[in-house]
CSV table of C-alpha atoms in Angstrom, one decimal:
chain,number,residue,atom,x,y,z
F,441,MET,CA,212.3,-49.5,-86.1
F,442,SER,CA,211.5,-50.1,-82.5
F,443,ALA,CA,215.2,-50.2,-81.7
F,444,LEU,CA,215.5,-46.6,-82.8
F,445,TYR,CA,213.2,-45.4,-80.0
F,446,PHE,CA,212.8,-48.2,-77.4
F,447,THR,CA,215.5,-49.5,-75.2
F,448,GLU,CA,215.6,-52.7,-73.2
F,449,GLU,CA,214.3,-50.7,-70.2
F,450,HIS,CA,211.3,-49.5,-72.3
F,451,GLN,CA,210.5,-53.1,-73.2
F,452,LEU,CA,210.8,-54.3,-69.6
F,453,PHE,CA,208.4,-51.5,-68.7
F,454,ARG,CA,206.0,-52.7,-71.4
F,455,ALA,CA,206.1,-56.3,-70.2
F,456,SER,CA,205.5,-55.1,-66.6
F,457,LEU,CA,202.5,-52.9,-67.7
F,458,GLN,CA,201.0,-55.7,-69.8
F,459,ASP,CA,201.1,-58.1,-66.8
F,460,PHE,CA,199.6,-55.4,-64.5
F,461,LEU,CA,196.8,-54.7,-67.0
F,462,GLN,CA,195.9,-58.3,-67.4
F,463,LYS,CA,195.8,-59.0,-63.7
F,464,GLU,CA,194.4,-55.8,-62.3
F,465,VAL,CA,192.3,-54.2,-65.0
F,466,VAL,CA,191.0,-56.7,-67.6
F,467,PRO,CA,188.9,-58.7,-65.1
F,468,HIS,CA,186.9,-55.5,-64.3
F,469,ILE,CA,186.5,-54.0,-67.8
F,470,GLU,CA,183.1,-55.5,-68.6
F,471,LYS,CA,181.7,-54.2,-65.3
F,472,TRP,CA,183.1,-50.7,-65.8
F,473,GLU,CA,181.8,-50.6,-69.4
F,474,LYS,CA,178.3,-51.5,-68.1
F,475,THR,CA,178.2,-49.1,-65.1
F,476,GLY,CA,180.2,-46.3,-66.6
F,477,THR,CA,182.1,-46.0,-63.4
F,478,ILE,CA,185.7,-46.9,-62.9
F,479,GLU,CA,186.2,-47.9,-59.2
F,480,ARG,CA,188.6,-45.8,-57.2
F,481,PHE,CA,190.9,-48.7,-56.2
F,482,ILE,CA,192.4,-49.0,-59.6
F,483,TRP,CA,193.5,-45.4,-59.6
F,484,LYS,CA,195.4,-46.1,-56.4
F,485,LYS,CA,197.0,-49.2,-57.9
F,486,PHE,CA,198.1,-47.2,-61.0
F,487,GLY,CA,199.6,-44.6,-58.7
F,488,GLU,CA,201.4,-47.3,-56.6
F,489,MET,CA,203.0,-48.6,-59.8
F,490,GLY,CA,204.2,-45.2,-60.9
F,491,PHE,CA,202.1,-45.1,-64.1
F,492,PHE,CA,200.7,-41.6,-63.4
F,493,GLY,CA,204.1,-40.1,-62.7
F,494,ILE,CA,205.9,-41.2,-65.8
F,495,ARG,CA,206.8,-37.7,-67.0
F,496,CYS,CA,206.7,-36.0,-63.5
F,497,PRO,CA,209.7,-35.0,-61.4
F,498,GLU,CA,210.8,-37.4,-58.6
F,499,ILE,CA,210.3,-34.7,-56.0
F,500,TYR,CA,206.5,-35.1,-56.4
F,501,GLY,CA,206.7,-38.9,-56.6
F,502,GLY,CA,207.1,-39.1,-60.3
F,503,LEU,CA,209.6,-41.2,-62.4
F,504,ASP,CA,210.9,-38.4,-64.6
F,505,LEU,CA,211.2,-40.7,-67.7
F,506,ASP,CA,211.3,-39.9,-71.4
F,507,LEU,CA,208.3,-39.7,-73.6
F,508,PHE,CA,208.7,-43.2,-75.1
F,509,TYR,CA,207.6,-44.6,-71.7
F,510,THR,CA,204.4,-42.6,-72.2
F,511,VAL,CA,204.1,-44.2,-75.7
F,512,VAL,CA,204.3,-47.6,-74.1
F,513,PHE,CA,201.7,-46.6,-71.5
F,514,LEU,CA,199.3,-45.4,-74.2
F,515,GLU,CA,199.8,-48.3,-76.6
F,516,GLU,CA,199.2,-51.0,-74.0
F,517,LEU,CA,196.1,-49.2,-72.7
F,518,GLN,CA,194.5,-49.6,-76.2
F,519,LYS,CA,194.8,-53.4,-76.1
F,520,ILE,CA,192.5,-54.2,-73.3
F,521,LYS,CA,189.1,-53.7,-75.0
F,522,SER,CA,188.1,-50.4,-73.5
F,523,SER,CA,189.2,-47.1,-74.9
F,524,GLY,CA,186.9,-45.5,-72.3
F,525,PHE,CA,189.1,-46.9,-69.5
F,526,ALA,CA,192.2,-45.8,-71.4
F,527,ALA,CA,190.8,-42.3,-71.8
F,528,ALA,CA,190.1,-41.9,-68.1
F,529,MET,CA,193.7,-42.8,-67.3
F,530,TRP,CA,195.4,-40.6,-70.0
F,531,ALA,CA,193.1,-37.6,-69.5
F,532,HIS,CA,194.1,-37.6,-65.9
F,533,SER,CA,197.8,-38.0,-66.6
F,534,TYR,CA,198.3,-36.0,-69.8
F,535,LEU,CA,195.5,-33.4,-69.8
F,536,ALA,CA,194.8,-32.3,-66.2
F,537,MET,CA,198.2,-33.1,-64.7
F,538,THR,CA,200.1,-31.5,-67.6
F,539,HIS,CA,198.7,-28.1,-66.6
F,540,LEU,CA,199.4,-28.8,-62.9
F,541,LEU,CA,203.1,-29.5,-63.7
F,542,ALA,CA,203.5,-26.7,-66.2
F,543,GLU,CA,201.5,-23.8,-64.6
F,544,GLY,CA,200.8,-24.8,-61.0
F,545,ASP,CA,202.8,-23.1,-58.2
F,546,GLU,CA,204.5,-25.1,-55.5
F,547,ARG,CA,201.4,-25.2,-53.3
F,548,ILE,CA,199.3,-26.7,-56.1
F,549,LYS,CA,202.0,-29.2,-57.0
F,550,GLN,CA,202.2,-30.4,-53.4
F,551,ASP,CA,198.4,-30.4,-52.8
F,552,TYR,CA,197.2,-31.7,-56.2
F,553,LEU,CA,200.0,-32.9,-58.4
F,554,ALA,CA,201.6,-35.2,-55.9
F,555,PRO,CA,198.3,-36.8,-54.9
F,556,SER,CA,197.5,-37.2,-58.6
F,557,ILE,CA,200.7,-39.1,-59.2
F,558,SER,CA,199.9,-41.4,-56.2
F,559,GLY,CA,196.4,-42.0,-57.4
F,560,ASP,CA,194.8,-40.3,-54.4
F,561,LYS,CA,193.2,-37.5,-56.5
F,562,ILE,CA,191.6,-37.6,-59.9
F,563,GLY,CA,191.8,-34.6,-62.3
F,564,ALA,CA,189.8,-33.4,-65.3
F,565,LEU,CA,190.6,-30.7,-67.8
F,566,CYS,CA,187.7,-28.3,-68.5
F,567,ILE,CA,188.0,-26.4,-71.7
F,568,THR,CA,185.2,-27.4,-74.2
F,569,GLU,CA,181.9,-25.6,-73.8
F,570,PRO,CA,178.4,-26.4,-75.1
F,571,PHE,CA,178.5,-23.4,-77.5
F,572,GLY,CA,182.0,-23.8,-78.7
F,573,GLY,CA,183.8,-27.2,-79.0
F,574,SER,CA,187.0,-26.5,-81.0
F,575,ASP,CA,186.5,-22.7,-80.7
F,576,VAL,CA,188.6,-22.2,-77.6
F,577,ALA,CA,188.8,-18.5,-78.0
F,578,GLY,CA,185.0,-18.3,-78.1
F,579,MET,CA,184.4,-19.7,-74.6
F,580,ARG,CA,181.9,-17.9,-72.4
F,581,THR,CA,182.8,-19.1,-68.9
F,582,THR,CA,184.1,-16.1,-66.9
F,583,ALA,CA,186.2,-15.6,-63.8
F,584,VAL,CA,185.6,-12.3,-62.1
F,585,LYS,CA,187.7,-10.9,-59.3
F,586,LYS,CA,185.8,-10.4,-56.0
F,587,GLY,CA,188.0,-9.3,-53.1
F,588,ASN,CA,190.6,-12.1,-52.6
F,589,ASN,CA,188.6,-14.5,-54.8
F,590,TYR,CA,187.6,-15.2,-58.3
F,591,VAL,CA,184.0,-16.0,-59.0
F,592,ILE,CA,183.5,-18.5,-61.9
F,593,ASN,CA,180.2,-18.7,-63.9
F,594,GLY,CA,179.6,-20.8,-67.0
F,595,SER,CA,179.6,-24.4,-68.2
F,596,LYS,CA,181.8,-27.0,-69.7
F,597,THR,CA,180.9,-30.2,-71.6
F,598,PHE,CA,182.4,-33.5,-72.8
F,599,ILE,CA,184.7,-33.5,-69.8
F,600,THR,CA,186.4,-36.8,-69.3
F,601,ASN,CA,186.5,-37.7,-65.6
F,602,GLY,CA,184.1,-34.8,-65.0
F,603,VAL,CA,181.8,-36.7,-62.6
F,604,TYR,CA,184.2,-38.4,-60.3
F,605,ALA,CA,187.2,-35.9,-60.4
F,606,ASP,CA,188.5,-34.4,-57.2
F,607,TYR,CA,189.7,-31.2,-59.0
F,608,TYR,CA,189.2,-29.4,-62.3
F,609,VAL,CA,191.7,-27.4,-64.4
F,610,VAL,CA,189.3,-24.8,-65.7
F,611,ALA,CA,189.8,-22.3,-68.5
F,612,ALA,CA,187.8,-19.1,-68.1
F,613,LYS,CA,187.8,-15.5,-69.3
F,614,THR,CA,189.1,-13.0,-66.9
F,615,SER,CA,189.0,-10.2,-69.5
F,616,PRO,CA,186.2,-11.2,-72.0
F,617,GLU,CA,186.8,-8.0,-74.1
F,618,LEU,CA,190.3,-9.2,-75.0
F,619,GLY,CA,189.1,-12.5,-76.7
F,620,ASN,CA,191.7,-15.2,-76.5
F,621,LYS,CA,194.1,-12.8,-74.7
F,622,GLY,CA,191.7,-12.7,-71.8
F,623,ILE,CA,191.6,-16.4,-70.9
F,624,SER,CA,193.2,-17.7,-67.7
F,625,ILE,CA,193.6,-21.2,-66.1
F,626,PHE,CA,192.4,-22.1,-62.6
F,627,LEU,CA,192.5,-25.0,-60.2
F,628,VAL,CA,189.0,-25.7,-58.9
F,629,ASP,CA,188.4,-28.3,-56.1
F,630,THR,CA,185.2,-30.2,-57.0
F,631,ASN,CA,184.0,-29.8,-53.4
F,632,THR,CA,183.5,-26.1,-54.0
F,633,LYS,CA,180.0,-24.8,-53.6
F,634,GLY,CA,178.1,-24.0,-56.9
F,635,ILE,CA,179.5,-26.9,-59.0
F,636,SER,CA,177.2,-29.5,-60.5
F,637,ALA,CA,178.2,-32.3,-62.9
F,638,THR,CA,175.9,-34.3,-65.1
F,639,LYS,CA,177.0,-37.6,-66.7
F,640,LEU,CA,176.5,-37.8,-70.4
F,641,ASP,CA,175.3,-40.9,-72.3
F,642,LYS,CA,177.7,-41.7,-75.1
F,643,LEU,CA,178.0,-43.9,-78.2
F,644,GLY,CA,181.4,-45.2,-77.1
F,645,TRP,CA,184.0,-44.7,-74.3
F,646,ARG,CA,181.3,-46.2,-72.0
F,647,ALA,CA,183.6,-47.0,-69.1
F,648,SER,CA,184.8,-43.4,-68.7
F,649,ASP,CA,182.6,-40.8,-67.0
F,650,THR,CA,182.0,-37.8,-69.4
F,651,ALA,CA,180.2,-34.9,-67.9
F,652,GLU,CA,178.6,-31.5,-68.5
F,653,ILE,CA,179.7,-29.2,-65.7
F,654,ALA,CA,177.9,-26.1,-64.5
F,655,PHE,CA,179.7,-23.3,-62.5
F,656,GLU,CA,177.3,-21.0,-60.7
F,657,GLU,CA,178.9,-18.3,-58.5
F,658,VAL,CA,181.8,-20.6,-57.7
F,659,GLU,CA,184.2,-18.8,-55.5
F,660,ILE,CA,187.9,-19.9,-55.5
F,661,PRO,CA,190.9,-18.2,-53.8
F,662,MET,CA,193.0,-15.9,-56.0
F,663,GLU,CA,196.0,-18.2,-55.5
F,664,ASN,CA,194.2,-20.9,-57.5
F,665,LEU,CA,195.1,-18.9,-60.7
F,666,MET,CA,197.6,-21.0,-62.5
F,667,GLY,CA,200.4,-19.2,-64.3
F,668,GLU,CA,199.7,-15.6,-65.3
F,669,GLU,CA,196.3,-14.0,-65.8
F,670,GLY,CA,195.5,-13.7,-69.5
F,671,LYS,CA,198.0,-16.4,-70.6
F,672,GLY,CA,195.5,-19.3,-70.6
F,673,PHE,CA,195.1,-19.5,-74.3
F,674,HIS,CA,198.8,-19.7,-74.8
F,675,TYR,CA,199.1,-22.5,-72.2
F,676,ILE,CA,196.3,-24.5,-73.8
F,677,MET,CA,197.9,-24.2,-77.3
F,678,GLN,CA,201.3,-25.1,-75.9
F,679,HIS,CA,199.9,-28.4,-74.6
F,680,PHE,CA,197.9,-29.2,-77.7
F,681,ALA,CA,200.9,-30.8,-79.4
F,682,LEU,CA,201.1,-33.4,-76.6
F,683,GLU,CA,197.4,-34.0,-76.5
F,684,ARG,CA,197.2,-34.6,-80.3
F,685,LEU,CA,200.2,-36.9,-80.2
F,686,VAL,CA,198.5,-38.8,-77.4
F,687,MET,CA,195.4,-39.3,-79.5
F,688,ALA,CA,197.5,-40.2,-82.6
F,689,ILE,CA,199.4,-42.9,-80.6
F,690,ASN,CA,196.1,-44.2,-79.3
F,691,ALA,CA,194.8,-44.4,-82.8
F,692,HIS,CA,197.7,-46.4,-84.3
F,693,ALA,CA,197.7,-48.7,-81.3
F,694,ARG,CA,194.0,-49.6,-81.4
F,695,ALA,CA,194.2,-50.1,-85.1
F,696,GLU,CA,197.2,-52.4,-84.7
F,697,TYR,CA,195.3,-54.3,-82.0
F,698,ALA,CA,192.3,-54.6,-84.3
F,699,ILE,CA,194.4,-55.9,-87.1
F,700,ASP,CA,196.2,-58.4,-85.0
F,701,TYR,CA,193.0,-59.8,-83.6
F,702,THR,CA,191.4,-60.0,-87.0
F,703,LEU,CA,194.3,-61.7,-88.6
F,704,GLU,CA,194.2,-64.4,-85.9
F,705,TYR,CA,190.5,-64.8,-86.4
F,706,MET,CA,191.0,-65.1,-90.2
F,707,SER,CA,193.6,-67.8,-89.8
F,708,GLN,CA,191.0,-69.9,-87.9
F,709,ARG,CA,187.8,-69.1,-89.7
F,710,GLU,CA,187.1,-71.4,-92.7
F,711,ALA,CA,184.9,-70.8,-95.7
F,712,PHE,CA,184.6,-72.9,-98.9
F,713,GLY,CA,187.1,-75.3,-97.5
F,714,SER,CA,190.0,-73.0,-96.5
F,715,PRO,CA,190.9,-70.3,-94.0
F,716,ILE,CA,189.6,-66.9,-95.1
F,717,ASN,CA,193.1,-65.5,-94.8
F,718,LYS,CA,193.8,-67.3,-98.1
F,719,PHE,CA,191.3,-65.2,-100.1
F,720,GLN,CA,193.2,-62.7,-102.1
F,721,ALA,CA,190.6,-59.8,-101.7
F,722,LEU,CA,190.7,-60.1,-97.9
F,723,ARG,CA,194.4,-60.5,-97.7
F,724,HIS,CA,195.0,-57.4,-99.8
F,725,THR,CA,192.6,-55.4,-97.8
F,726,MET,CA,194.3,-56.3,-94.6
F,727,VAL,CA,197.8,-55.6,-96.0
F,728,GLU,CA,196.7,-52.1,-97.1
F,729,HIS,CA,195.4,-51.3,-93.6
F,730,ALA,CA,198.6,-52.7,-92.0
F,731,THR,CA,200.7,-50.6,-94.3
F,732,GLU,CA,198.8,-47.4,-93.4
F,733,VAL,CA,199.0,-48.1,-89.7
F,734,GLU,CA,202.7,-48.7,-89.9
F,735,HIS,CA,203.2,-45.4,-91.8
F,736,CYS,CA,201.3,-43.6,-89.0
F,737,LYS,CA,203.3,-45.3,-86.3
F,738,ILE,CA,206.7,-44.4,-87.8
F,739,PHE,CA,205.5,-40.7,-88.2
F,740,ASN,CA,204.1,-40.6,-84.7
F,741,TYR,CA,207.3,-42.0,-83.2
F,742,ALA,CA,209.4,-39.4,-85.1
F,743,ALA,CA,207.2,-36.6,-83.8
F,744,VAL,CA,207.4,-37.9,-80.2
F,745,ALA,CA,211.2,-38.0,-80.5
F,746,ARG,CA,211.3,-34.4,-81.5
F,747,LEU,CA,208.9,-33.3,-78.8
F,748,ASP,CA,211.0,-35.2,-76.3
F,749,ARG,CA,214.0,-33.1,-77.4
F,750,GLY,CA,212.0,-30.0,-76.7
F,751,GLU,CA,211.1,-29.1,-80.3
F,752,TYR,CA,207.8,-27.3,-81.1
F,753,VAL,CA,205.9,-29.9,-83.2
F,754,VAL,CA,202.5,-28.3,-83.6
F,755,LYS,CA,202.4,-29.1,-87.3
F,756,GLU,CA,203.6,-32.7,-87.0
F,757,ALA,CA,201.3,-33.4,-84.0
F,758,THR,CA,198.3,-32.0,-85.9
F,759,MET,CA,199.1,-34.1,-88.9
F,760,ALA,CA,199.6,-37.1,-86.7
F,761,LYS,CA,196.2,-36.9,-85.1
F,762,LEU,CA,194.5,-36.0,-88.4
F,763,LYS,CA,195.9,-39.0,-90.3
F,764,SER,CA,196.1,-41.6,-87.5
F,765,THR,CA,192.5,-41.3,-86.4
F,766,LYS,CA,191.2,-41.6,-89.9
F,767,VAL,CA,193.4,-44.6,-90.6
F,768,ALA,CA,192.3,-46.3,-87.4
F,769,ASP,CA,188.6,-45.7,-88.2
F,770,ASP,CA,189.0,-47.2,-91.7
F,771,ALA,CA,191.1,-50.2,-90.5
F,772,ILE,CA,188.6,-51.1,-87.7
F,773,TYR,CA,185.7,-50.8,-90.0
F,774,SER,CA,187.3,-53.3,-92.4
F,775,CYS,CA,188.3,-55.6,-89.5
F,776,LEU,CA,184.7,-55.7,-88.3
F,777,GLN,CA,183.7,-56.7,-91.8
F,778,MET,CA,186.2,-59.5,-91.8
F,779,LEU,CA,184.4,-61.1,-88.9
F,780,GLY,CA,181.1,-61.0,-90.7
F,781,GLY,CA,178.1,-61.4,-88.4
F,782,TYR,CA,180.4,-62.0,-85.4
F,783,GLY,CA,181.9,-58.6,-85.8
F,784,TYR,CA,178.5,-57.1,-85.0
F,785,MET,CA,178.3,-59.1,-81.7
F,786,GLU,CA,179.2,-57.5,-78.4
F,787,GLU,CA,181.1,-60.6,-77.2
F,788,TYR,CA,183.7,-59.8,-79.9
F,789,PRO,CA,185.9,-56.7,-79.5
F,790,LEU,CA,185.4,-55.1,-82.9
F,791,ALA,CA,181.9,-53.7,-82.1
F,792,ARG,CA,183.2,-51.7,-79.1
F,793,LEU,CA,186.4,-50.8,-80.9
F,794,LEU,CA,184.4,-49.3,-83.8
F,795,ARG,CA,182.3,-47.2,-81.4
F,796,ASP,CA,185.3,-46.1,-79.3
F,797,SER,CA,187.5,-45.3,-82.3
F,798,ARG,CA,184.9,-42.9,-83.8
F,799,LEU,CA,185.7,-40.3,-81.2
F,800,GLY,CA,189.3,-40.1,-82.5
F,801,PRO,CA,188.5,-37.6,-85.3
F,802,ILE,CA,186.3,-35.5,-82.9
F,803,GLY,CA,188.0,-35.2,-79.5
F,804,GLY,CA,191.0,-32.9,-79.0
F,805,GLY,CA,190.1,-30.8,-82.1
F,806,THR,CA,188.0,-32.1,-84.9
F,807,SER,CA,189.6,-33.2,-88.1
F,808,GLU,CA,188.0,-30.2,-89.8
F,809,ILE,CA,189.6,-27.8,-87.4
F,810,LEU,CA,192.9,-29.6,-87.8
F,811,LYS,CA,192.8,-29.3,-91.5
F,812,GLU,CA,192.2,-25.5,-91.2
F,813,ILE,CA,195.1,-25.2,-88.8
F,814,LEU,CA,197.3,-27.1,-91.3
F,815,SER,CA,195.9,-24.9,-94.2
F,816,LYS,CA,197.1,-21.8,-92.4
F,817,MET,CA,200.5,-23.3,-91.8
F,818,ILE,CA,201.0,-24.9,-95.3
F,819,ILE,CA,199.1,-22.6,-97.6
F,820,ASP,CA,199.1,-19.3,-95.8
F,821,LYS,CA,202.6,-19.8,-94.4
F,822,GLN,CA,201.4,-18.9,-90.9
F,823,ASP,CA,204.2,-19.7,-88.4
F,824,TYR,CA,202.9,-20.8,-85.0
F,825,LYS,CA,205.3,-20.1,-82.1
F,826,PRO,CA,205.5,-21.5,-78.6
F,827,ALA,CA,204.2,-19.4,-75.8
F,828,VAL,CA,206.7,-17.0,-74.3
F,829,LYS,CA,207.3,-17.9,-70.6
């Protein structure tokens, strides 16, 4: 199956990334998990290696590569025992930077996208609010025109990279009376007066900084509007397919890592005079999980291939995230069980994997919301269309 999607160049990239992660990232993971702070030097190293510019044009310092290089990037980040570190990297690259690339004008691309690719600036996407997680249209943050500026008031929460970011991509209502047709997207430098960020204490993803952000009379220049006023909801929806595929790929990759680790453990752990991988009940459980993960991986790769061709894959991406995150949670739960008491110990990877994986069915649209989206498409025959440029 890999030969269908991954060339020799992809595999060389994978080997290079694996080597980089083992040398430059893994030695620091435990410290970052404890402190909840990823040191700035690693962002710069990622930038120097080109990892932040995989999908970006060469004119801004990117590599302009196909989406399967992104798949490699995401999969390998799930295999270093910190989904929190992985989240910080992909939220920067595939949430914040996606909007800069798609909706930012040339000034924004030069001043923010290029430094993001080089690792000199860190970005965060600010959509979710305390009063409306998956209800994007119900956001309360506003951006009101005042002379040559917009004045932003409101709050965002669960924002990955929210504490240490250099800029935010913020969704706010410029015409609240129009509902989702009144949402716009803005570039906000975090040095702007009136912004405060509070770090949140989380069950998992401990290495990444997740914040609640308050905007109080925050004035930004009018040229920091990205794209057209009132088109923000369409821009957000347009990018959700990529975000959901990112989370689906993350899920199948961490489940695969958990299974591989557990199978190795089972081959060495003995009970009643034989390795526990010889016990039929345990063998069959692991085979069932491996089968489900493989099914998810094949589906996810097929959806990525279609997205890479420019197809609108909102249904497939939604299905991918819904299924893959559930399969990952179930597989990792069983893998922890296979380790017995050791699975509950922090020195083994399964305890952290279990906590980190639990965010999968919540972030980027809860499973319940995804089911309702799919219900409208499958049962009500609603046909979602890409945003008109």
